[in-house]
C-alpha positions as protocol buffer text, in pm:
chain_id: "A"
residue {
  index: 1
  type: UNK
  ca { x: 8148 y: 18709 z: 17212 }
}
residue {
  index: 2
  type: UNK
  ca { x: 8463 y: 18898 z: 17285 }
}
residue {
  index: 3
  type: UNK
  ca { x: 8391 y: 19223 z: 17147 }
}
residue {
  index: 4
  type: UNK
  ca { x: 8086 y: 19188 z: 17326 }
}
residue {
  index: 5
  type: UNK
  ca { x: 8264 y: 19162 z: 17648 }
}
residue {
  index: 6
  type: UNK
  ca { x: 8488 y: 19433 z: 17486 }
}
residue {
  index: 7
  type: UNK
  ca { x: 8200 y: 19661 z: 17436 }
}
residue {
  index: 8
  type: UNK
  ca { x: 8071 y: 19614 z: 17797 }
}
residue {
  index: 9
  type: UNK
  ca { x: 8323 y: 19565 z: 18014 }
}
residue {
  index: 10
  type: UNK
  ca { x: 8666 y: 19579 z: 17871 }
}
residue {
  index: 11
  type: UNK
  ca { x: 8620 y: 19964 z: 17735 }
}
residue {
  index: 12
  type: UNK
  ca { x: 8473 y: 20118 z: 18074 }
}
residue {
  index: 13
  type: UNK
  ca { x: 8717 y: 19915 z: 18275 }
}
residue {
  index: 14
  type: UNK
  ca { x: 9020 y: 20127 z: 18048 }
}
residue {
  index: 15
  type: UNK
  ca { x: 8757 y: 20376 z: 18104 }
}
residue {
  index: 16
  type: UNK
  ca { x: 8758 y: 20384 z: 18506 }
}
residue {
  index: 17
  type: UNK
  ca { x: 9121 y: 20370 z: 18464 }
}
residue {
  index: 18
  type: UNK
  ca { x: 9238 y: 20685 z: 18286 }
}
residue {
  index: 19
  type: UNK
  ca { x: 8961 y: 20915 z: 18481 }
}
residue {
  index: 20
  type: UNK
  ca { x: 9166 y: 20794 z: 18810 }
}
residue {
  index: 21
  type: UNK
  ca { x: 9498 y: 20862 z: 18610 }
}
residue {
  index: 22
  type: UNK
  ca { x: 9366 y: 21201 z: 18510 }
}
residue {
  index: 23
  type: UNK
  ca { x: 9260 y: 21267 z: 18861 }
}
residue {
  index: 24
  type: UNK
  ca { x: 9584 y: 21162 z: 18968 }
}
residue {
  index: 25
  type: UNK
  ca { x: 9758 y: 21343 z: 18721 }
}
residue {
  index: 26
  type: UNK
  ca { x: 9609 y: 21646 z: 18821 }
}
residue {
  index: 27
  type: UNK
  ca { x: 9675 y: 21687 z: 19217 }
}
residue {
  index: 28
  type: UNK
  ca { x: 10052 y: 21619 z: 19064 }
}
residue {
  index: 29
  type: UNK
  ca { x: 10087 y: 21313 z: 19283 }
}
residue {
  index: 30
  type: UNK
  ca { x: 10354 y: 21056 z: 19205 }
}
residue {
  index: 31
  type: UNK
  ca { x: 10344 y: 20681 z: 19082 }
}
residue {
  index: 32
  type: UNK
  ca { x: 9949 y: 20811 z: 18929 }
}
residue {
  index: 33
  type: UNK
  ca { x: 9928 y: 20503 z: 18786 }
}
residue {
  index: 34
  type: UNK
  ca { x: 9934 y: 20287 z: 19081 }
}
residue {
  index: 35
  type: UNK
  ca { x: 9696 y: 20507 z: 19282 }
}
residue {
  index: 36
  type: UNK
  ca { x: 9477 y: 20447 z: 18961 }
}
residue {
  index: 37
  type: UNK
  ca { x: 9510 y: 20106 z: 19009 }
}
residue {
  index: 38
  type: UNK
  ca { x: 9441 y: 20101 z: 19365 }
}
residue {
  index: 39
  type: UNK
  ca { x: 9106 y: 20327 z: 19361 }
}
residue {
  index: 40
  type: UNK
  ca { x: 8938 y: 20128 z: 19035 }
}
residue {
  index: 41
  type: UNK
  ca { x: 9031 y: 19807 z: 19280 }
}
residue {
  index: 42
  type: UNK
  ca { x: 8905 y: 19945 z: 19552 }
}
residue {
  index: 43
  type: UNK
  ca { x: 8593 y: 20106 z: 19386 }
}
residue {
  index: 44
  type: UNK
  ca { x: 8488 y: 19745 z: 19226 }
}
residue {
  index: 45
  type: UNK
  ca { x: 8596 y: 19560 z: 19528 }
}
residue {
  index: 46
  type: UNK
  ca { x: 8304 y: 19818 z: 19693 }
}
residue {
  index: 47
  type: UNK
  ca { x: 8059 y: 19770 z: 19408 }
}
residue {
  index: 48
  type: UNK
  ca { x: 8046 y: 19408 z: 19506 }
}
residue {
  index: 49
  type: UNK
  ca { x: 8044 y: 19397 z: 19901 }
}
residue {
  index: 50
  type: UNK
  ca { x: 7671 y: 19308 z: 19953 }
}
residue {
  index: 51
  type: UNK
  ca { x: 7726 y: 19026 z: 19765 }
}
residue {
  index: 52
  type: UNK
  ca { x: 8059 y: 18934 z: 19915 }
}
residue {
  index: 53
  type: UNK
  ca { x: 7926 y: 18935 z: 20213 }
}
residue {
  index: 54
  type: UNK
  ca { x: 7636 y: 18734 z: 20145 }
}
residue {
  index: 55
  type: UNK
  ca { x: 7866 y: 18484 z: 19993 }
}
residue {
  index: 56
  type: UNK
  ca { x: 8056 y: 18532 z: 20306 }
}
residue {
  index: 57
  type: UNK
  ca { x: 7721 y: 18476 z: 20573 }
}
residue {
  index: 58
  type: UNK
  ca { x: 7588 y: 18208 z: 20374 }
}
residue {
  index: 59
  type: UNK
  ca { x: 7951 y: 17987 z: 20428 }
}
residue {
  index: 60
  type: UNK
  ca { x: 7920 y: 18038 z: 20784 }
}
residue {
  index: 61
  type: UNK
  ca { x: 7522 y: 17946 z: 20799 }
}
residue {
  index: 62
  type: UNK
  ca { x: 7632 y: 17656 z: 20561 }
}
residue {
  index: 63
  type: UNK
  ca { x: 7950 y: 17566 z: 20837 }
}
residue {
  index: 64
  type: UNK
  ca { x: 7707 y: 17583 z: 21080 }
}
residue {
  index: 65
  type: UNK
  ca { x: 7521 y: 17347 z: 20996 }
}
residue {
  index: 66
  type: UNK
  ca { x: 7730 y: 17118 z: 20877 }
}
residue {
  index: 67
  type: UNK
  ca { x: 7685 y: 16854 z: 21176 }
}
residue {
  index: 68
  type: UNK
  ca { x: 7357 y: 16842 z: 21029 }
}
residue {
  index: 69
  type: UNK
  ca { x: 7445 y: 16779 z: 20671 }
}
residue {
  index: 70
  type: UNK
  ca { x: 7700 y: 16539 z: 20766 }
}
residue {
  index: 71
  type: UNK
  ca { x: 7413 y: 16323 z: 21014 }
}
residue {
  index: 72
  type: UNK
  ca { x: 7104 y: 16341 z: 20659 }
}
residue {
  index: 73
  type: UNK
  ca { x: 7495 y: 16173 z: 20472 }
}
residue {
  index: 74
  type: UNK
  ca { x: 7515 y: 15919 z: 20677 }
}
residue {
  index: 75
  type: UNK
  ca { x: 7110 y: 15816 z: 20728 }
}
residue {
  index: 76
  type: UNK
  ca { x: 7033 y: 15865 z: 20387 }
}
residue {
  index: 77
  type: UNK
  ca { x: 7320 y: 15683 z: 20215 }
}
residue {
  index: 78
  type: UNK
  ca { x: 7163 y: 15445 z: 20004 }
}
residue {
  index: 79
  type: UNK
  ca { x: 6909 y: 15723 z: 19922 }
}
residue {
  index: 80
  type: UNK
  ca { x: 7063 y: 16019 z: 19700 }
}
residue {
  index: 81
  type: UNK
  ca { x: 6675 y: 16096 z: 19599 }
}
residue {
  index: 82
  type: UNK
  ca { x: 6528 y: 16121 z: 19985 }
}
residue {
  index: 83
  type: UNK
  ca { x: 6896 y: 16294 z: 20098 }
}
residue {
  index: 84
  type: UNK
  ca { x: 6824 y: 16559 z: 19845 }
}
residue {
  index: 85
  type: UNK
  ca { x: 6438 y: 16600 z: 19971 }
}
residue {
  index: 86
  type: UNK
  ca { x: 6609 y: 16634 z: 20385 }
}
residue {
  index: 87
  type: UNK
  ca { x: 6879 y: 16849 z: 20258 }
}
residue {
  index: 88
  type: UNK
  ca { x: 6613 y: 17060 z: 20036 }
}
residue {
  index: 89
  type: UNK
  ca { x: 6409 y: 17095 z: 20429 }
}
residue {
  index: 90
  type: UNK
  ca { x: 6663 y: 17145 z: 20622 }
}
residue {
  index: 91
  type: UNK
  ca { x: 6810 y: 17483 z: 20420 }
}
residue {
  index: 92
  type: UNK
  ca { x: 6396 y: 17623 z: 20378 }
}
residue {
  index: 93
  type: UNK
  ca { x: 6344 y: 17555 z: 20793 }
}
residue {
  index: 94
  type: UNK
  ca { x: 6645 y: 17761 z: 20804 }
}
residue {
  index: 95
  type: UNK
  ca { x: 6553 y: 18014 z: 20566 }
}
residue {
  index: 96
  type: UNK
  ca { x: 6899 y: 17985 z: 20360 }
}
residue {
  index: 97
  type: UNK
  ca { x: 6920 y: 17914 z: 19963 }
}
residue {
  index: 98
  type: UNK
  ca { x: 7316 y: 17784 z: 19881 }
}
residue {
  index: 99
  type: UNK
  ca { x: 7252 y: 17862 z: 19501 }
}
residue {
  index: 100
  type: UNK
  ca { x: 7226 y: 18276 z: 19600 }
}
residue {
  index: 101
  type: UNK
  ca { x: 7643 y: 18221 z: 19745 }
}
residue {
  index: 102
  type: UNK
  ca { x: 7721 y: 18056 z: 19425 }
}
residue {
  index: 103
  type: UNK
  ca { x: 7482 y: 18267 z: 19198 }
}
residue {
  index: 104
  type: UNK
  ca { x: 7682 y: 18608 z: 19350 }
}
residue {
  index: 105
  type: UNK
  ca { x: 8092 y: 18478 z: 19270 }
}
residue {
  index: 106
  type: UNK
  ca { x: 7972 y: 18397 z: 18922 }
}
residue {
  index: 107
  type: UNK
  ca { x: 7850 y: 18764 z: 18887 }
}
residue {
  index: 108
  type: UNK
  ca { x: 8196 y: 18904 z: 19032 }
}
residue {
  index: 109
  type: UNK
  ca { x: 8415 y: 18666 z: 18761 }
}
residue {
  index: 110
  type: UNK
  ca { x: 8338 y: 18865 z: 18408 }
}
residue {
  index: 111
  type: UNK
  ca { x: 8432 y: 19175 z: 18643 }
}
residue {
  index: 112
  type: UNK
  ca { x: 8691 y: 19023 z: 18755 }
}
residue {
  index: 113
  type: UNK
  ca { x: 8866 y: 18914 z: 18444 }
}
residue {
  index: 114
  type: UNK
  ca { x: 8806 y: 19236 z: 18280 }
}
residue {
  index: 115
  type: UNK
  ca { x: 8966 y: 19442 z: 18508 }
}
residue {
  index: 116
  type: UNK
  ca { x: 9261 y: 19122 z: 18511 }
}
residue {
  index: 117
  type: UNK
  ca { x: 9286 y: 19252 z: 18177 }
}
residue {
  index: 118
  type: UNK
  ca { x: 9310 y: 19525 z: 18193 }
}
residue {
  index: 119
  type: UNK
  ca { x: 9557 y: 19564 z: 18424 }
}
residue {
  index: 120
  type: UNK
  ca { x: 9754 y: 19357 z: 18182 }
}
residue {
  index: 121
  type: UNK
  ca { x: 9667 y: 19601 z: 17888 }
}
residue {
  index: 122
  type: UNK
  ca { x: 9846 y: 19886 z: 18036 }
}
residue {
  index: 123
  type: UNK
  ca { x: 10168 y: 19695 z: 18242 }
}
residue {
  index: 124
  type: UNK
  ca { x: 10245 y: 19431 z: 17946 }
}
residue {
  index: 125
  type: UNK
  ca { x: 10421 y: 19592 z: 17608 }
}
residue {
  index: 126
  type: UNK
  ca { x: 10559 y: 19925 z: 17542 }
}
residue {
  index: 127
  type: UNK
  ca { x: 10467 y: 20239 z: 17679 }
}
residue {
  index: 128
  type: UNK
  ca { x: 10453 y: 20372 z: 17308 }
}
residue {
  index: 129
  type: UNK
  ca { x: 10150 y: 20046 z: 17170 }
}
residue {
  index: 130
  type: UNK
  ca { x: 10019 y: 20072 z: 17588 }
}
residue {
  index: 131
  type: UNK
  ca { x: 9930 y: 20456 z: 17488 }
}
residue {
  index: 132
  type: UNK
  ca { x: 9803 y: 20422 z: 17143 }
}
residue {
  index: 133
  type: UNK
  ca { x: 9610 y: 20114 z: 17248 }
}
residue {
  index: 134
  type: UNK
  ca { x: 9447 y: 20312 z: 17576 }
}
residue {
  index: 135
  type: UNK
  ca { x: 9366 y: 20613 z: 17405 }
}
residue {
  index: 136
  type: UNK
  ca { x: 9174 y: 20409 z: 17122 }
}
residue {
  index: 137
  type: UNK
  ca { x: 8871 y: 20310 z: 17353 }
}
residue {
  index: 138
  type: UNK
  ca { x: 8885 y: 20613 z: 17524 }
}
residue {
  index: 139
  type: UNK
  ca { x: 8519 y: 20742 z: 17543 }
}
residue {
  index: 140
  type: UNK
  ca { x: 8663 y: 21129 z: 17570 }
}
residue {
  index: 141
  type: UNK
  ca { x: 8978 y: 21335 z: 17469 }
}
residue {
  index: 142
  type: UNK
  ca { x: 9018 y: 21444 z: 17778 }
}
residue {
  index: 143
  type: UNK
  ca { x: 9149 y: 21153 z: 17956 }
}
residue {
  index: 144
  type: UNK
  ca { x: 9351 y: 21037 z: 17692 }
}
residue {
  index: 145
  type: UNK
  ca { x: 9726 y: 21023 z: 17809 }
}
residue {
  index: 146
  type: UNK
  ca { x: 10053 y: 21134 z: 17665 }
}
residue {
  index: 147
  type: UNK
  ca { x: 10294 y: 20932 z: 17806 }
}
residue {
  index: 148
  type: UNK
  ca { x: 10268 y: 20628 z: 18086 }
}
residue {
  index: 149
  type: UNK
  ca { x: 10507 y: 20668 z: 18370 }
}
residue {
  index: 150
  type: UNK
  ca { x: 10463 y: 20231 z: 18565 }
}
residue {
  index: 151
  type: UNK
  ca { x: 10720 y: 20392 z: 18860 }
}
residue {
  index: 152
  type: UNK
  ca { x: 10488 y: 20370 z: 19229 }
}
residue {
  index: 153
  type: UNK
  ca { x: 10697 y: 20375 z: 19549 }
}
residue {
  index: 154
  type: UNK
  ca { x: 11025 y: 20300 z: 19385 }
}
residue {
  index: 155
  type: UNK
  ca { x: 10920 y: 19967 z: 19213 }
}
residue {
  index: 156
  type: UNK
  ca { x: 10819 y: 19976 z: 18890 }
}
residue {
  index: 157
  type: UNK
  ca { x: 10472 y: 19830 z: 18802 }
}
residue {
  index: 158
  type: UNK
  ca { x: 10590 y: 19748 z: 18457 }
}
residue {
  index: 159
  type: UNK
  ca { x: 10853 y: 19463 z: 18562 }
}
residue {
  index: 160
  type: UNK
  ca { x: 10820 y: 19072 z: 18729 }
}
residue {
  index: 161
  type: UNK
  ca { x: 10987 y: 19063 z: 19041 }
}
residue {
  index: 162
  type: UNK
  ca { x: 11218 y: 18819 z: 18786 }
}
residue {
  index: 163
  type: UNK
  ca { x: 11427 y: 19029 z: 18670 }
}
residue {
  index: 164
  type: UNK
  ca { x: 11484 y: 19170 z: 19009 }
}
residue {
  index: 165
  type: UNK
  ca { x: 11913 y: 19099 z: 18901 }
}
residue {
  index: 166
  type: UNK
  ca { x: 11878 y: 19400 z: 18683 }
}
residue {
  index: 167
  type: UNK
  ca { x: 11578 y: 19624 z: 18851 }
}
residue {
  index: 168
  type: UNK
  ca { x: 11744 y: 19530 z: 19237 }
}
residue {
  index: 169
  type: UNK
  ca { x: 11641 y: 19314 z: 19513 }
}
residue {
  index: 170
  type: UNK
  ca { x: 11385 y: 19512 z: 19643 }
}
residue {
  index: 171
  type: UNK
  ca { x: 11171 y: 19331 z: 19413 }
}
residue {
  index: 172
  type: UNK
  ca { x: 11167 y: 19029 z: 19596 }
}
residue {
  index: 173
  type: UNK
  ca { x: 11000 y: 19158 z: 19823 }
}
residue {
  index: 174
  type: UNK
  ca { x: 10626 y: 19176 z: 19620 }
}
residue {
  index: 175
  type: UNK
  ca { x: 10604 y: 18804 z: 19573 }
}
residue {
  index: 176
  type: UNK
  ca { x: 10661 y: 18704 z: 19972 }
}
residue {
  index: 177
  type: UNK
  ca { x: 10412 y: 19009 z: 20083 }
}
residue {
  index: 178
  type: UNK
  ca { x: 10157 y: 18885 z: 19828 }
}
residue {
  index: 179
  type: UNK
  ca { x: 10204 y: 18566 z: 19925 }
}
residue {
  index: 180
  type: UNK
  ca { x: 10158 y: 18607 z: 20334 }
}
residue {
  index: 181
  type: UNK
  ca { x: 9884 y: 18817 z: 20195 }
}
residue {
  index: 182
  type: UNK
  ca { x: 9728 y: 18544 z: 20029 }
}
residue {
  index: 183
  type: UNK
  ca { x: 9832 y: 18284 z: 20374 }
}
residue {
  index: 184
  type: UNK
  ca { x: 9599 y: 18573 z: 20543 }
}
residue {
  index: 185
  type: UNK
  ca { x: 9367 y: 18595 z: 20346 }
}
residue {
  index: 186
  type: UNK
  ca { x: 9287 y: 18205 z: 20323 }
}
residue {
  index: 187
  type: UNK
  ca { x: 9286 y: 18191 z: 20700 }
}
residue {
  index: 188
  type: UNK
  ca { x: 8958 y: 18431 z: 20769 }
}
residue {
  index: 189
  type: UNK
  ca { x: 8810 y: 18277 z: 20500 }
}
residue {
  index: 190
  type: UNK
  ca { x: 8793 y: 17990 z: 20615 }
}
residue {
  index: 191
  type: UNK
  ca { x: 8750 y: 18043 z: 20991 }
}
residue {
  index: 192
  type: UNK
  ca { x: 8765 y: 17816 z: 21233 }
}
residue {
  index: 193
  type: UNK
  ca { x: 8585 y: 17513 z: 21185 }
}
residue {
  index: 194
  type: UNK
  ca { x: 8225 y: 17408 z: 21349 }
}
residue {
  index: 195
  type: UNK
  ca { x: 8264 y: 17117 z: 21571 }
}
residue {
  index: 196
  type: UNK
  ca { x: 7994 y: 16827 z: 21737 }
}
residue {
  index: 197
  type: UNK
  ca { x: 7921 y: 16672 z: 22009 }
}
residue {
  index: 198
  type: UNK
  ca { x: 7924 y: 16280 z: 21997 }
}
residue {
  index: 199
  type: UNK
  ca { x: 7897 y: 15938 z: 22322 }
}
residue {
  index: 200
  type: UNK
  ca { x: 8222 y: 15780 z: 22299 }
}
residue {
  index: 201
  type: UNK
  ca { x: 8186 y: 15420 z: 22327 }
}
residue {
  index: 202
  type: UNK
  ca { x: 8277 y: 15454 z: 22660 }
}
residue {
  index: 203
  type: UNK
  ca { x: 8007 y: 15722 z: 22720 }
}
residue {
  index: 204
  type: UNK
  ca { x: 8220 y: 16060 z: 22755 }
}
residue {
  index: 205
  type: UNK
  ca { x: 8157 y: 16355 z: 22563 }
}
residue {
  index: 206
  type: UNK
  ca { x: 8431 y: 16445 z: 22286 }
}
residue {
  index: 207
  type: UNK
  ca { x: 8423 y: 16610 z: 21978 }
}
residue {
  index: 208
  type: UNK
  ca { x: 8413 y: 16504 z: 21626 }
}
residue {
  index: 209
  type: UNK
  ca { x: 8592 y: 16764 z: 21339 }
}
residue {
  index: 210
  type: UNK
  ca { x: 8499 y: 16857 z: 20995 }
}
residue {
  index: 211
  type: UNK
  ca { x: 8560 y: 16514 z: 20785 }
}
residue {
  index: 212
  type: UNK
  ca { x: 8936 y: 16402 z: 20723 }
}
residue {
  index: 213
  type: UNK
  ca { x: 8911 y: 16518 z: 20387 }
}
residue {
  index: 214
  type: UNK
  ca { x: 8777 y: 16875 z: 20402 }
}
residue {
  index: 215
  type: UNK
  ca { x: 8981 y: 16901 z: 20714 }
}
residue {
  index: 216
  type: UNK
  ca { x: 9290 y: 16816 z: 20465 }
}
residue {
  index: 217
  type: UNK
  ca { x: 9195 y: 17036 z: 20149 }
}
residue {
  index: 218
  type: UNK
  ca { x: 9152 y: 17322 z: 20370 }
}
residue {
  index: 219
  type: UNK
  ca { x: 9496 y: 17244 z: 20435 }
}
residue {
  index: 220
  type: UNK
  ca { x: 9659 y: 17237 z: 20139 }
}
residue {
  index: 221
  type: UNK
  ca { x: 9475 y: 17585 z: 20051 }
}
residue {
  index: 222
  type: UNK
  ca { x: 9655 y: 17765 z: 20346 }
}
residue {
  index: 223
  type: UNK
  ca { x: 9944 y: 17695 z: 20184 }
}
residue {
  index: 224
  type: UNK
  ca { x: 9886 y: 17597 z: 19784 }
}
residue {
  index: 225
  type: UNK
  ca { x: 9682 y: 17852 z: 19703 }
}
residue {
  index: 226
  type: UNK
  ca { x: 9931 y: 18124 z: 19882 }
}
residue {
  index: 227
  type: UNK
  ca { x: 10233 y: 17997 z: 19697 }
}
residue {
  index: 228
  type: UNK
  ca { x: 10098 y: 17964 z: 19403 }
}
residue {
  index: 229
  type: UNK
  ca { x: 9928 y: 18356 z: 19403 }
}
residue {
  index: 230
  type: UNK
  ca { x: 10299 y: 18470 z: 19528 }
}
residue {
  index: 231
  type: UNK
  ca { x: 10462 y: 18226 z: 19213 }
}
residue {
  index: 232
  type: UNK
  ca { x: 10220 y: 18418 z: 18967 }
}
residue {
  index: 233
  type: UNK
  ca { x: 10339 y: 18815 z: 19124 }
}
residue {
  index: 234
  type: UNK
  ca { x: 10704 y: 18673 z: 19094 }
}
residue {
  index: 235
  type: UNK
  ca { x: 10690 y: 18605 z: 18718 }
}
residue {
  index: 236
  type: UNK
  ca { x: 10384 y: 18860 z: 18600 }
}
residue {
  index: 237
  type: UNK
  ca { x: 10469 y: 19225 z: 18612 }
}
residue {
  index: 238
  type: UNK
  ca { x: 10441 y: 19408 z: 19012 }
}
residue {
  index: 239
  type: UNK
  ca { x: 10101 y: 19651 z: 18933 }
}
residue {
  index: 240
  type: UNK
  ca { x: 9924 y: 19281 z: 18892 }
}
residue {
  index: 241
  type: UNK
  ca { x: 10090 y: 19248 z: 19265 }
}
residue {
  index: 242
  type: UNK
  ca { x: 9985 y: 19552 z: 19348 }
}
residue {
  index: 243
  type: UNK
  ca { x: 9557 y: 19472 z: 19246 }
}
residue {
  index: 244
  type: UNK
  ca { x: 9579 y: 19145 z: 19377 }
}
residue {
  index: 245
  type: UNK
  ca { x: 9720 y: 19272 z: 19755 }
}
residue {
  index: 246
  type: UNK
  ca { x: 9429 y: 19519 z: 19753 }
}
residue {
  index: 247
  type: UNK
  ca { x: 9170 y: 19293 z: 19762 }
}
residue {
  index: 248
  type: UNK
  ca { x: 9384 y: 19123 z: 20007 }
}
residue {
  index: 249
  type: UNK
  ca { x: 9377 y: 19409 z: 20268 }
}
residue {
  index: 250
  type: UNK
  ca { x: 9040 y: 19435 z: 20188 }
}
residue {
  index: 251
  type: UNK
  ca { x: 8907 y: 19063 z: 20252 }
}
residue {
  index: 252
  type: UNK
  ca { x: 9124 y: 19096 z: 20602 }
}
residue {
  index: 253
  type: UNK
  ca { x: 9019 y: 19419 z: 20671 }
}
residue {
  index: 254
  type: UNK
  ca { x: 8698 y: 19317 z: 20660 }
}
residue {
  index: 255
  type: UNK
  ca { x: 8691 y: 19028 z: 20866 }
}
residue {
  index: 256
  type: UNK
  ca { x: 8860 y: 19172 z: 21139 }
}
residue {
  index: 257
  type: UNK
  ca { x: 8661 y: 19403 z: 21144 }
}
residue {
  index: 258
  type: UNK
  ca { x: 8360 y: 19177 z: 21212 }
}
residue {
  index: 259
  type: UNK
  ca { x: 8583 y: 19070 z: 21493 }
}
residue {
  index: 260
  type: UNK
  ca { x: 8685 y: 19358 z: 21672 }
}
residue {
  index: 261
  type: UNK
  ca { x: 8285 y: 19443 z: 21661 }
}
residue {
  index: 262
  type: UNK
  ca { x: 8227 y: 19050 z: 21848 }
}
residue {
  index: 263
  type: UNK
  ca { x: 8412 y: 19123 z: 22118 }
}
residue {
  index: 264
  type: UNK
  ca { x: 8285 y: 19495 z: 22132 }
}
residue {
  index: 265
  type: UNK
  ca { x: 7959 y: 19314 z: 22235 }
}
C-alpha cells in the first residue's frame, strides 16, 4: 500500500515541486524553494477548488435547513427509522446530497497528505541527504538539483520557530501569523449561525439559536484549532507553516470575494 501511495501521489508531487524549483531557478528568483512551495500549494488548491466550493455550498445549505432538521429530531425522537425517512425526504425535496460534500473531502485527504509528506522530505534532514533523495525520484535529469537553498524572505524554511534563540526572534512571527490566519479561516468557514423564530410562552416572537452543544463546539473550534496549528508551526519547519498559510489565505480570499459580490448585488 505504501509503495502504491508513493508511486501515485508522492513521486508526482516531488516532481511537480522540482519543476517549480527549476522554473524559479531559471528565472534567477531568490528564495526559489519558498516560491516553489507557494506555487505547488496554490496549484493543488486551485485544482480542488470545485470540490471545495461544493463542500462550502453544501455546508451552507445544511445550515439553512438546520431548523427543519431540529424539528424532525424532536418530532421523531422516539423513532429513528421514521426520523431517517423524514430527513431523506427533506434532502430530496431540497435537492441536497450531504454525502457529496463528504466525498469531496475524502478525495482531497490523500492529496494533501502527499503534499505534506513531500514538504517534510524537502525540509527535514541535511541538505545533502535531501538532494540525493529527491534526485532519485526525478522523472527528468534536467529537473535534478545540485543543492537546496532553504532561505526565503529572511527565513530558513528548514528551521522551526522553536529555534528562535539560535536563528532570531523574528521566527516567532511565524506561529503568530499562522495561528491568526487559521483563526480567520475558521471564522469564515463557520459563517453566521442561522436563527429561527419561535413563539415564547407570553406569545411574543423570539429567536432560537442553534443548539447549545453546536455553539459550544463552534466556539471551541475558533480557539483550539488556531492554537493547535499555531503550536505545530512553532515546532515544525517554517516551510510547513508557509504551506498552511497559503491554504488559509485561499479560504479567506474566497470568503471575502463572495461577500464583495453579494454587496455589489
